[in-house]
Amino acid sequence: MNYTKLLFSLVFSLITFTVFGQNQRPRQGQTEKVPVDLQQADSLIGGTFNGQRIDKLIGNVIFKQKDGMLYADSVYQYKEKNVLEAFGNVRINQADTVNITGNTATYNGDTRTAKIIGDVVMRDPRMTLTTPSLDYNLNSRTATYTEGGVIVDPENRLVSRRGSYNTKTKMFDFQQDVNVTTADYTIKAQNMRYNTLTKVVYFQGPTFIKGQQGDLYAEEGTYNTITKVSNFGRNAYILTPEYRLGGDKLFYNQATGYGYAEKNVSLRALKDDVTIRGEIGRYWRNKGEAKVYGNPVMETVMEGDTLFLSADTLYSQEPKGARTASMIFAYPNVKIFKSDLQGKADSLSYNRTDSVMHMNVKPVLWNEESQLVSDTIHIQLRNQTIDRMYMYSNAFITSEDTLQNYNQVKGRDMTAYFADGDIKRVNVNGNGESLYFALEGDTALTGMNKAICSDMILKFAENKLQTISFLVQPDASFVPPHELNEADRRLEGFAWLSELRPTKQQVLSKKAPAAKVAPATKTPAAKPGASKKRANRKKNKQ
């Protein structure tokens, strides 16, 4: 038996008992100090250095305090300050769950805090942290780093400049240049929290999530890295190759591709620069469908001017194959406003692939001084400008002159041709009838031309009806002013609907939410002569 080693161990035990027995007798007014107990060392050199009592322990040194263990090749023990300085293969273990390794460490036995420096690695059952230096509090079981750290768990890799980790709650707090990387996505933020148990990310401040199925942005919220479910707030949006869906509140499931947005919702179709705004938005990535409701308004640029379209619901659908089109549907209570074009209808569909807009259920359009009505209206766009307009069944065009007479043309179908946003020509196809008031100098009525002709051609200049050409022998007559009576001034089916003409304010205004959605009702036609003054109409167009 090695009696020398046995004697050395007994001396260590006696020194430890004496020293820490003294530490357990606190002076009056002091709190009780928990001793740091020496468990093992190969050799000890004691003495006073620079006025301080220091024990130098060399070889396989082990200290214990409560549930914490410190291992090192060598340790300087400052007994008066209850401080340990550890060197070489330093390791701190707490409750057999947290392990921290590094090159050197300073441990304060009174505060139970340690600073580990040099190639620091911290491990617990949930993750591994590497950093140049680390502060660890054994009381709160919290680790803090300020020189950059990398955290790896089975699903994620997280990097930040500064951060802290609570081994009780398994919660990380990251600050400054935060990056999270997995096989499916990356997250960039300035401030973020991460729970290694739930795998949920919490963030406060600008945060970008870039994934294979689209990108996300928000300034507060949560993201589950396992389920890929996001709950965002403040200026949040989803960005896919087709759409950008944003709102003050945003839910998105990357696995299913379903998104839901609330408050200040905006849905932008990136391919044709169409934006829809509203209060609630839904998005189905796999179906290529999106819906906005709650006072939705669509905005798109046409002819260098913005066209606004509102309805109770706006719905967008991407093509599902080579033979299908990209569509936008609006329903019901459709209103349109553009500086030179206003309209209303019960429903509307816009084929973005063919640039054709379909207005259904007694649509009405106003172009400057002209009113266009039929059962269905199709508008053909070219280069984001109106090129042609097809009016099917019961087509009726009315324009008001300077004396508030109504020039009228009706027919089975009509085709209107536009240039620079203005009507230039209208072809009437079948069952044509017309009333045209002749003026002298725009101030005196000289009579009224009345004609019945199957097919006609109307030509416009400066948004006013200039001439009518009859392609088949017409049944025409001229009625002088003194022979005109009120009944002669109207064609059957005439209705001047200026009170229905939408203003920009009406299209953009928010309606109070209705408790119950009532079916769309038909607006009765205005009585003949119930027109508003030209000045009022110009005011409505502002």
Coordinates of C-alpha atoms in Angstrom, one line a residue:
M1 CA 0.0 0.0 0.0
N2 CA 1.3 3.5 -0.9
Y3 CA 1.4 5.0 2.6
T4 CA 2.7 8.3 1.3
K5 CA -0.4 8.8 -1.0
L6 CA -2.7 7.8 1.9
L7 CA -1.0 10.3 4.2
F8 CA -1.4 13.0 1.5
S9 CA -5.1 12.3 1.2
L10 CA -5.6 12.5 4.9
V11 CA -3.8 15.8 5.0
F12 CA -6.1 17.1 2.2
S13 CA -9.2 15.9 4.1
L14 CA -8.0 17.6 7.2
I15 CA -7.3 20.9 5.4
T16 CA -10.7 20.7 3.6
F17 CA -12.6 20.1 6.8
T18 CA -10.8 22.9 8.6
V19 CA -11.1 25.5 5.8
F20 CA -14.8 24.8 4.9
G21 CA -15.7 24.3 8.5
Q22 CA -14.6 27.9 9.1
N23 CA -16.6 29.0 6.0
Q24 CA -19.7 27.5 7.6
R25 CA -19.5 29.9 10.6
P26 CA -20.6 33.2 9.1
R27 CA -19.9 36.4 10.9
Q28 CA -22.7 38.4 12.4
G29 CA -24.7 40.1 9.6
Q30 CA -23.4 37.8 6.9
T31 CA -25.3 35.2 5.0
E32 CA -24.2 31.6 5.2
K33 CA -21.7 30.6 2.5
V34 CA -21.8 27.3 0.9
P35 CA -18.4 25.7 0.8
V36 CA -16.6 24.5 -2.4
D37 CA -15.4 21.1 -1.4
L38 CA -12.2 19.7 -2.7
Q39 CA -12.7 16.1 -3.9
Q40 CA -9.5 15.2 -5.5
A41 CA -6.0 16.4 -6.6
D42 CA -2.7 14.7 -7.2
S43 CA -0.7 17.4 -5.4
L44 CA -1.1 20.6 -3.5
I45 CA 1.2 23.7 -3.0
G46 CA 0.0 26.2 -0.5
G47 CA 1.2 29.6 0.5
T48 CA 0.7 33.3 0.4
F49 CA 1.3 35.1 -2.9
N50 CA 1.0 38.9 -3.3
G51 CA -0.7 39.0 0.1
Q52 CA -3.3 36.4 -0.8
R53 CA -3.6 32.9 0.5
I54 CA -3.6 30.6 -2.4
D55 CA -3.6 26.8 -2.7
K56 CA -2.3 25.5 -6.0
L57 CA -3.8 22.1 -6.8
I58 CA -2.2 20.1 -9.6
G59 CA -3.4 17.0 -11.5
N60 CA -7.0 15.6 -11.9
V61 CA -8.5 18.3 -9.7
I62 CA -12.1 17.9 -8.7
F63 CA -14.2 20.4 -6.7
K64 CA -17.9 20.0 -5.7
Q65 CA -20.5 22.5 -4.5
K66 CA -24.1 21.4 -4.1
D67 CA -25.1 19.8 -7.5
G68 CA -22.1 21.3 -9.3
M69 CA -18.8 19.7 -10.1
L70 CA -15.6 21.4 -11.5
Y71 CA -12.9 19.4 -13.2
A72 CA -9.5 20.7 -14.3
D73 CA -5.8 19.8 -14.8
S74 CA -4.9 22.5 -12.2
V75 CA -6.7 25.0 -9.9
Y76 CA -5.7 28.0 -7.9
Q77 CA -7.9 28.3 -4.9
Y78 CA -8.3 31.8 -3.3
K79 CA -9.7 30.8 0.1
E80 CA -10.4 34.3 1.4
K81 CA -12.4 35.2 -1.7
N82 CA -13.9 31.7 -2.1
V83 CA -12.8 31.8 -5.8
L84 CA -11.3 29.1 -8.0
E85 CA -9.2 29.6 -11.1
A86 CA -9.1 26.5 -13.2
F87 CA -6.7 25.7 -16.1
G88 CA -6.5 22.9 -18.7
N89 CA -9.4 20.6 -19.7
V90 CA -11.8 22.5 -17.6
R91 CA -15.2 21.0 -17.2
I92 CA -18.3 22.1 -15.2
N93 CA -21.1 19.6 -14.7
Q94 CA -24.4 20.3 -13.0
A95 CA -26.9 17.7 -11.9
D96 CA -25.5 15.3 -14.5
T97 CA -27.4 17.1 -17.3
V98 CA -25.4 20.2 -18.1
N99 CA -21.7 19.9 -19.2
I100 CA -19.5 22.9 -20.0
T101 CA -15.9 22.5 -21.3
G102 CA -13.3 25.1 -22.0
N103 CA -9.6 26.0 -21.6
T104 CA -9.8 28.1 -18.4
A105 CA -12.5 29.1 -15.9
T106 CA -13.0 31.4 -12.9
Y107 CA -15.6 30.2 -10.4
N108 CA -17.0 32.2 -7.5
G109 CA -18.3 30.0 -4.7
D110 CA -20.3 32.7 -3.1
T111 CA -22.4 33.6 -6.1
R112 CA -22.0 30.2 -7.7
T113 CA -21.1 31.8 -11.1
A114 CA -18.4 30.7 -13.5
K115 CA -16.7 32.4 -16.5
I116 CA -15.3 29.8 -19.0
I117 CA -12.9 31.0 -21.7
G118 CA -11.4 29.3 -24.8
D119 CA -13.2 26.8 -27.1
V120 CA -16.2 26.6 -24.8
V121 CA -18.7 23.9 -25.5
M122 CA -21.9 23.6 -23.5
R123 CA -24.1 20.5 -23.8
D124 CA -27.4 19.4 -22.3
P125 CA -29.7 16.6 -23.6
R126 CA -31.4 19.1 -26.0
M127 CA -28.6 21.0 -27.7
T128 CA -24.9 21.8 -28.0
L129 CA -23.6 25.4 -27.7
T130 CA -20.1 26.5 -28.9
T131 CA -18.7 30.0 -28.1
P132 CA -15.3 31.6 -27.3
S133 CA -16.5 32.5 -23.8
L134 CA -19.4 31.8 -21.5
D135 CA -20.8 33.0 -18.2
Y136 CA -22.8 30.4 -16.3
N137 CA -24.9 30.8 -13.1
L138 CA -25.4 27.6 -11.3
N139 CA -28.2 29.1 -9.1
S140 CA -30.4 30.3 -12.0
R141 CA -28.9 27.6 -14.3
T142 CA -28.5 30.3 -17.0
A143 CA -25.6 30.6 -19.6
T144 CA -24.8 33.9 -21.3
Y145 CA -22.4 34.6 -24.2
T146 CA -21.4 37.9 -25.8
E147 CA -18.7 36.9 -28.4
G148 CA -20.9 34.9 -30.8
G149 CA -22.3 31.5 -30.4
V150 CA -23.5 28.5 -32.4
I151 CA -26.3 26.3 -31.1
V152 CA -27.0 22.9 -32.7
D153 CA -29.9 20.6 -32.0
P154 CA -31.2 17.7 -34.0
E155 CA -33.4 20.0 -36.2
N156 CA -31.8 23.4 -36.3
R157 CA -28.5 25.3 -36.3
L158 CA -28.7 28.8 -34.6
V159 CA -26.1 31.5 -34.7
S160 CA -26.1 34.9 -33.0
R161 CA -23.7 37.5 -31.6
R162 CA -25.1 37.5 -28.1
G163 CA -27.4 35.2 -26.3
S164 CA -28.4 33.4 -23.1
Y165 CA -29.8 29.9 -22.3
N166 CA -31.9 28.9 -19.3
T167 CA -31.3 25.2 -18.8
K168 CA -34.5 25.0 -16.6
T169 CA -36.9 26.3 -19.1
K170 CA -34.8 25.3 -22.1
M171 CA -35.3 28.8 -23.6
F172 CA -32.6 30.6 -25.6
D173 CA -32.6 34.4 -25.9
F174 CA -30.7 35.6 -29.0
Q175 CA -29.6 39.2 -29.8
Q176 CA -27.8 40.7 -32.8
D177 CA -27.3 39.0 -36.2
V178 CA -29.4 35.9 -35.4
N179 CA -29.5 33.2 -38.1
V180 CA -31.4 29.8 -37.9
T181 CA -30.7 27.2 -40.6
T182 CA -32.4 23.9 -41.4
A183 CA -32.7 21.7 -44.5
D184 CA -36.0 23.5 -45.3
Y185 CA -35.6 27.2 -44.4
T186 CA -33.4 30.0 -42.9
I187 CA -34.4 32.7 -40.4
K188 CA -32.7 36.0 -40.0
A189 CA -33.5 38.4 -37.1
Q190 CA -32.0 40.8 -34.6
N191 CA -33.9 39.5 -31.5
M192 CA -35.3 36.1 -31.1
R193 CA -36.1 33.4 -28.5
Y194 CA -36.0 29.7 -29.0
N195 CA -37.4 26.9 -26.9
T196 CA -35.3 23.7 -27.4
L197 CA -38.2 21.6 -26.0
T198 CA -41.1 22.8 -28.2
K199 CA -38.8 24.0 -31.1
V200 CA -40.8 27.2 -31.2
V201 CA -39.1 30.5 -32.3
Y202 CA -40.3 33.7 -30.7
F203 CA -39.2 37.0 -32.3
Q204 CA -39.5 40.7 -31.7
G205 CA -38.3 43.0 -34.5
P206 CA -37.7 42.5 -38.2
T207 CA -37.5 38.8 -39.0
F208 CA -37.1 37.1 -42.4
I209 CA -37.9 33.4 -42.9
K210 CA -36.9 32.0 -46.3
G211 CA -38.2 28.6 -47.3
Q212 CA -38.5 26.4 -50.3
Q213 CA -42.2 27.1 -50.7
G214 CA -42.0 30.9 -50.1
D215 CA -40.7 33.6 -47.8
L216 CA -42.2 35.1 -44.7
Y217 CA -41.6 38.4 -42.9
A218 CA -42.9 39.8 -39.6
E219 CA -41.9 42.1 -36.8
E220 CA -43.3 39.9 -34.0
G221 CA -44.8 36.5 -33.6
T222 CA -43.9 32.8 -33.3
Y223 CA -42.7 30.1 -35.7
N224 CA -42.8 26.3 -35.0
T225 CA -39.8 24.8 -36.6
I226 CA -41.3 21.3 -36.5
T227 CA -44.9 21.9 -37.7
K228 CA -43.8 24.9 -39.8
V229 CA -46.7 26.9 -38.5
S230 CA -46.3 30.7 -38.2
N231 CA -48.3 33.2 -36.1
F232 CA -47.1 36.7 -37.0
G233 CA -47.9 40.3 -36.2
R234 CA -47.0 43.8 -37.3
N235 CA -46.4 44.2 -41.0
A236 CA -46.3 40.5 -41.7
Y237 CA -46.4 39.0 -45.2
I238 CA -46.1 35.7 -47.2
L239 CA -44.1 35.9 -50.4
T240 CA -44.5 33.2 -53.1
P241 CA -43.7 33.3 -56.8
E242 CA -47.4 34.2 -57.5
Y243 CA -48.5 36.3 -54.5
R244 CA -47.5 38.6 -51.6
L245 CA -50.1 38.3 -48.8
G246 CA -49.7 40.7 -45.9
G247 CA -51.5 41.9 -42.8
D248 CA -51.1 43.1 -39.2
K249 CA -51.9 39.5 -38.2
L250 CA -50.8 36.5 -40.2
F251 CA -51.1 32.8 -39.8
Y252 CA -49.3 30.5 -42.2
N253 CA -48.8 26.7 -42.4
Q254 CA -45.9 26.0 -44.6
A255 CA -46.7 22.3 -44.6
T256 CA -50.2 22.7 -46.0
G257 CA -49.6 26.0 -47.8
Y258 CA -52.6 27.7 -46.1
G259 CA -52.3 31.3 -45.0
Y260 CA -54.8 33.6 -43.2
A261 CA -54.3 37.4 -42.7
E262 CA -56.2 40.0 -40.7
K263 CA -56.3 43.8 -40.5
N264 CA -54.8 45.9 -43.3
V265 CA -54.7 42.9 -45.6
S266 CA -53.0 43.3 -48.9
L267 CA -52.8 40.6 -51.6
R268 CA -50.6 41.4 -54.6
A269 CA -50.5 39.3 -57.7
L270 CA -46.9 39.7 -58.8
K271 CA -47.3 38.6 -62.4
D272 CA -49.6 41.4 -63.4
D273 CA -49.1 43.9 -60.5
V274 CA -52.7 43.7 -59.2
T275 CA -53.2 44.5 -55.5
I276 CA -56.2 43.6 -53.5
R277 CA -56.7 45.2 -50.0
G278 CA -59.2 44.3 -47.3
E279 CA -59.7 43.2 -43.7
I280 CA -59.4 39.4 -44.1
G281 CA -57.4 37.4 -46.5
R282 CA -57.0 33.6 -47.1
Y283 CA -54.5 31.9 -49.3
W284 CA -54.2 28.2 -50.4
R285 CA -50.8 27.7 -52.0
N286 CA -51.5 24.2 -53.3
K287 CA -54.7 25.2 -54.9
G288 CA -53.3 28.5 -56.2
E289 CA -56.3 30.3 -54.7
A290 CA -56.6 33.5 -52.6
K291 CA -59.7 35.3 -51.2
V292 CA -60.0 38.8 -49.7
Y293 CA -63.1 40.1 -48.0
G294 CA -64.1 42.8 -45.5
N295 CA -64.3 45.9 -47.7
P296 CA -61.9 44.5 -50.3
V297 CA -60.6 46.9 -53.1
M298 CA -58.5 45.9 -56.1
E299 CA -56.0 48.3 -57.6
T300 CA -54.3 48.0 -61.0
V301 CA -52.7 50.4 -63.3
M302 CA -54.3 51.0 -66.7
E303 CA -53.4 53.6 -69.3
G304 CA -51.1 55.2 -66.7
D305 CA -54.0 55.6 -64.3
T306 CA -55.2 53.5 -61.4
L307 CA -58.4 51.5 -61.6
F308 CA -60.1 50.7 -58.3
L309 CA -62.6 47.9 -58.0
S310 CA -64.5 47.0 -54.9
A311 CA -67.0 44.2 -54.0
D312 CA -68.0 42.2 -51.0
T313 CA -65.6 39.5 -51.9
L314 CA -62.5 39.3 -54.2
Y315 CA -61.2 35.9 -55.2
S316 CA -58.1 35.1 -57.2
Q317 CA -57.3 31.8 -58.9
E318 CA -54.1 30.7 -60.6
P319 CA -54.2 28.5 -63.7
K320 CA -54.3 24.7 -62.9
G321 CA -53.0 23.7 -66.3
A322 CA -52.0 24.8 -69.7
R323 CA -55.6 25.3 -70.8
T324 CA -56.9 27.2 -67.8
A325 CA -56.6 30.9 -67.1
S326 CA -55.5 33.1 -64.3
M327 CA -58.7 34.6 -62.9
I328 CA -60.0 37.3 -60.5
F329 CA -63.7 37.1 -59.4
A330 CA -65.6 39.9 -57.6
Y331 CA -69.0 39.5 -56.1
P332 CA -71.5 40.9 -55.2
N333 CA -72.0 44.7 -55.3
V334 CA -69.1 45.4 -57.8
K335 CA -68.1 49.1 -58.2
I336 CA -65.4 50.4 -60.5
F337 CA -63.7 53.8 -60.5
K338 CA -61.1 55.1 -62.9
S339 CA -60.7 58.8 -63.8
D340 CA -62.4 58.3 -67.2
L341 CA -64.4 55.1 -66.5
Q342 CA -66.8 54.2 -63.7
G343 CA -69.1 51.1 -63.4
K344 CA -71.2 48.8 -61.3
A345 CA -72.5 45.3 -61.6
D346 CA -73.6 42.4 -59.4
S347 CA -70.5 40.3 -60.3
L348 CA -67.3 40.5 -62.3
S349 CA -64.6 38.2 -63.5
Y350 CA -61.3 39.2 -64.9
N351 CA -59.3 36.8 -67.1
R352 CA -55.7 37.9 -66.5
T353 CA -54.4 35.4 -69.1
D354 CA -56.5 36.8 -72.0
S355 CA -57.0 40.3 -70.5
V356 CA -60.8 40.1 -70.7
M357 CA -63.1 41.5 -68.0
H358 CA -66.7 40.2 -67.8
M359 CA -69.4 42.2 -66.0
N360 CA -72.6 40.3 -65.3
V361 CA -76.2 41.0 -64.1
K362 CA -77.3 44.3 -65.5
P363 CA -73.9 46.0 -65.6
V364 CA -73.6 49.8 -66.1
L365 CA -70.5 51.7 -67.3
W366 CA -69.9 55.4 -67.6
N367 CA -67.3 56.9 -69.9
E368 CA -67.2 60.7 -69.6
E369 CA -70.6 61.8 -70.9
S370 CA -71.8 58.3 -72.0
Q371 CA -73.6 55.6 -70.2
L372 CA -73.5 52.0 -71.4
V373 CA -75.9 49.3 -70.3
S374 CA -76.6 45.7 -71.4
D375 CA -77.2 42.3 -69.8
T376 CA -73.5 41.4 -70.0
I377 CA -70.4 43.5 -70.8
H378 CA -67.1 42.1 -71.8
I379 CA -64.1 44.4 -71.8
Q380 CA -61.0 43.5 -73.9
L381 CA -57.7 45.0 -72.6
R382 CA -54.5 45.4 -74.6
N383 CA -51.3 46.6 -73.0
Q384 CA -53.3 47.5 -69.9
T385 CA -55.6 49.8 -71.8
I386 CA -59.3 49.3 -72.9
D387 CA -59.3 48.2 -76.5
R388 CA -62.8 46.9 -77.1
M389 CA -66.0 46.5 -75.2
Y390 CA -68.7 43.9 -76.2
M391 CA -72.2 44.6 -75.0
Y392 CA -74.5 41.5 -75.3
S393 CA -78.3 41.6 -75.2
N394 CA -80.4 44.7 -74.6
A395 CA -77.5 47.0 -75.3
F396 CA -78.2 50.7 -74.6
I397 CA -75.9 53.7 -74.9
T398 CA -77.0 57.1 -73.6
S399 CA -75.1 60.4 -73.6
E400 CA -76.2 63.8 -72.3
D401 CA -75.7 66.9 -74.3
T402 CA -75.2 70.5 -73.1
L403 CA -79.0 71.1 -72.9
Q404 CA -79.6 67.9 -70.9
N405 CA -81.1 66.1 -73.8
Y406 CA -80.3 62.4 -73.9
N407 CA -79.0 61.0 -77.2
Q408 CA -79.9 57.3 -77.2
V409 CA -79.0 54.2 -79.2
K410 CA -80.2 50.7 -78.5
G411 CA -79.8 47.4 -80.1
R412 CA -79.4 43.6 -79.6
D413 CA -75.6 43.7 -79.3
M414 CA -73.0 46.4 -79.6
T415 CA -69.2 46.6 -80.0
A416 CA -67.4 49.7 -78.7
Y417 CA -63.9 50.6 -79.9
F418 CA -61.6 52.7 -77.7
A419 CA -58.5 54.8 -78.3
D420 CA -56.5 56.3 -75.4
G421 CA -59.3 55.4 -73.0
D422 CA -62.1 57.2 -75.0
I423 CA -64.9 55.7 -77.1
K424 CA -64.2 56.3 -80.8
R425 CA -66.8 54.0 -82.5
V426 CA -69.7 51.8 -81.7
N427 CA -71.2 49.1 -84.0
V428 CA -74.8 48.2 -83.4
N429 CA -75.7 44.7 -84.5
G430 CA -79.4 44.0 -84.7
N431 CA -82.7 45.7 -83.7
G432 CA -81.1 49.2 -83.8
E433 CA -83.0 52.3 -82.7
S434 CA -81.7 55.8 -82.2
L435 CA -82.7 59.2 -80.9
Y436 CA -80.3 62.1 -81.7
F437 CA -80.9 65.7 -80.8
A438 CA -79.6 68.3 -83.2
L439 CA -78.2 71.5 -81.6
E440 CA -77.1 74.8 -82.9
G441 CA -74.0 76.0 -81.3
D442 CA -74.6 73.8 -78.3
T443 CA -77.2 76.3 -77.1
A444 CA -80.3 75.8 -79.1
L445 CA -82.3 72.7 -80.0
T446 CA -83.2 72.5 -83.7
G447 CA -84.9 69.1 -83.7
M448 CA -84.6 65.4 -83.1
N449 CA -83.5 62.7 -85.4
K450 CA -85.3 59.3 -84.9
A451 CA -84.3 56.2 -86.7
I452 CA -84.9 52.5 -86.7
C453 CA -82.2 50.5 -88.5
S454 CA -81.0 46.9 -87.9
D455 CA -77.3 47.9 -87.9
M456 CA -75.6 51.2 -87.2
I457 CA -72.2 52.8 -86.7
L458 CA -71.8 55.5 -84.1
K459 CA -68.7 57.8 -84.2
F460 CA -67.6 59.8 -81.2
A461 CA -65.2 62.7 -80.8
E462 CA -64.1 64.3 -77.6
N463 CA -66.3 61.8 -75.8
K464 CA -69.4 63.1 -77.5
L465 CA -71.6 61.4 -80.1
Q466 CA -70.9 63.1 -83.5
T467 CA -72.5 61.0 -86.2
I468 CA -74.7 57.9 -86.8
S469 CA -74.4 55.9 -89.9
F470 CA -77.1 53.5 -91.0
L471 CA -75.9 50.3 -92.8
V472 CA -79.4 49.1 -93.9
Q473 CA -82.2 51.3 -95.2
P474 CA -83.5 53.1 -92.1
D475 CA -86.9 54.2 -91.1
A476 CA -85.9 57.7 -90.2
S477 CA -87.7 60.9 -89.4
F478 CA -86.8 64.4 -88.1
V479 CA -89.0 66.0 -85.5
P480 CA -88.9 69.8 -85.0
P481 CA -88.8 71.1 -81.5
H482 CA -92.4 72.4 -81.4
E483 CA -93.7 68.9 -82.3
L484 CA -91.7 67.1 -79.6
N485 CA -93.5 65.7 -76.6
E486 CA -92.0 64.0 -73.5
A487 CA -92.8 60.5 -74.7
D488 CA -91.0 61.1 -78.0
R489 CA -87.7 61.9 -76.1
R490 CA -87.2 58.4 -74.7
L491 CA -86.6 55.0 -76.3
E492 CA -88.2 52.0 -74.6
G493 CA -85.9 50.8 -71.8
F494 CA -84.3 54.2 -71.3
A495 CA -83.0 54.9 -67.7
W496 CA -80.5 57.6 -66.8
L497 CA -78.6 56.1 -63.8
S498 CA -76.3 58.9 -62.8
E499 CA -77.2 58.5 -59.1
L500 CA -75.6 55.1 -59.3
R501 CA -72.4 56.3 -60.8
P502 CA -69.6 55.4 -58.2
T503 CA -67.2 58.0 -57.0
K504 CA -63.7 57.2 -55.9
Q505 CA -64.7 57.8 -52.3
Q506 CA -67.6 55.3 -52.5
V507 CA -65.3 52.6 -54.0
L508 CA -62.6 53.1 -51.4
S509 CA -64.9 53.7 -48.4
K510 CA -65.3 51.0 -45.7
K511 CA -68.7 49.7 -45.0
A512 CA -69.9 48.6 -41.6
P513 CA -69.9 44.8 -41.3
A514 CA -73.4 43.5 -41.7
A515 CA -74.8 41.0 -39.2
K516 CA -76.4 39.0 -42.0
V517 CA -75.7 39.1 -45.7
A518 CA -78.8 39.9 -47.6
P519 CA -79.3 38.8 -51.2
A520 CA -78.4 41.4 -53.9
T521 CA -81.3 43.5 -54.9
K522 CA -81.9 45.2 -58.1
T523 CA -81.7 49.0 -58.2
P524 CA -84.9 50.5 -59.8
A525 CA -84.3 52.5 -62.9
A526 CA -84.5 56.3 -62.5
K527 CA -87.5 58.1 -63.9
P528 CA -87.0 59.9 -67.2
G529 CA -85.6 63.3 -66.6
A530 CA -84.3 62.5 -63.1
S531 CA -80.8 63.4 -64.1
K532 CA -78.4 65.4 -61.9
K533 CA -76.8 68.6 -63.1
R534 CA -73.5 68.3 -65.0
A535 CA -71.7 70.0 -62.2
N536 CA -72.9 67.4 -59.8
R537 CA -71.7 64.6 -62.0
K538 CA -68.3 66.1 -62.4
K539 CA -68.2 66.4 -58.6
N540 CA -69.0 62.7 -58.3
K541 CA -66.1 61.8 -60.5
Q542 CA -63.6 63.4 -58.3

